Amino acid sequence: MTTTDMPRPADAGPGRAVSKKRPRRAATGGLRQAVSATTLLWIMACLYGLPVLWFILSSFKPSSDLFSYPLTLVPHNPTLSGFKAAWDSANFSQYFINTAIVCVITTILTVGVSCCTGYALAKYDNRWLKFFFICILATTMLPSEVMLAPEFLVVRNLGLYNSFAGIILPAVLTATGCFMFRQFFLTVPDELVEAARIDGARELSIFLRIMVPLSRPIMLTLAILSFQWRWNDYIWPLLMLNDPNKFTVQIGIQSIVGAQNINWSVLLGASVISMIPLIAVFLVFQRYVMGADINAGLKD
């Protein structure tokens, strides 16, 4: 037999030829799944983003163009008159300072208290702690409106009415934050804690030097959520504050709305202004959340 009659490697066996076709089919199927998932995500992003885009672009329209027919997405005569009128019609600089004070202090306290509570619920075996965790989760089953009356009475009796402390203290302990930290600390192996105890580390040192650095992504995530919750909070500050110099941003926006008529151009401008700090906070901290290594310091 000459060299030209030798079988090629692809023809040496039927099994080998079939094995080469399977990866192509698998790759094609994976590509189709990826494309379909990506397409679905883009569709959902458009569905959620279109109303927000319409809202932001409408804030640049004059009042006469907001309800003109046919409706248009892009303003024909963009103007900043709505933003200027909104800023001049209310003391927004003071509202921003008040809201920033409330949000920053509440966020720091919420993250700290939730981290401590989540660590105790996850790493200490006690039946009373489990019962306490169930009680915390039970608060999420009640509408917030049901708890407004008893919270208001407690805060008023403590002498915290019409003060920032009356807004901050009831919002420090959140069931969501405790649950997030507890579930995260459950994923940390107990062997890591036991090894630190064998080396002579105390409980406070274990928590501050090991657990807190590991929980950085959860801390940043809860910080973003807590800042957003407090910034958008309207009902509780409305009940607690009666001094215009202590009003938050959301109460200030509500004061723009008239009893008989609404200047939609001014209202849209004020709403967009109130969104700027939230967008800035998310853009600053999202890279830390996305880039954090949850398994840092752990070995398989």
PDB file of C-alpha atoms in Angstrom, residues 6-17 20:
ATOM      1  CA  MET A   6      -3.208   5.371   3.965  1.00  0.00           C
ATOM      2  CA  PRO A   7      -6.419   6.356   5.774  1.00  0.00           C
ATOM      3  CA  ARG A   8      -6.614   9.931   6.945  1.00  0.00           C
ATOM      4  CA  PRO A   9      -6.904  10.589  10.680  1.00  0.00           C
ATOM      5  CA  ALA A  10     -10.505  11.723  10.298  1.00  0.00           C
ATOM      6  CA  ASP A  11     -11.367   8.487   8.457  1.00  0.00           C
ATOM      7  CA  ALA A  12      -9.500   6.156  10.816  1.00  0.00           C
ATOM      8  CA  GLY A  13     -12.660   5.357  12.774  1.00  0.00           C
ATOM      9  CA  PRO A  14     -16.281   6.379  12.743  1.00  0.00           C
ATOM     10  CA  GLY A  15     -16.220   7.179  16.447  1.00  0.00           C
ATOM     11  CA  ARG A  16     -13.513   9.778  16.010  1.00  0.00           C
ATOM     12  CA  ALA A  17     -15.386  11.510  13.221  1.00  0.00           C
ATOM     13  CA  LYS A  20     -15.431  15.969  16.238  1.00  0.00           C
TER      14      LYS A  20
END
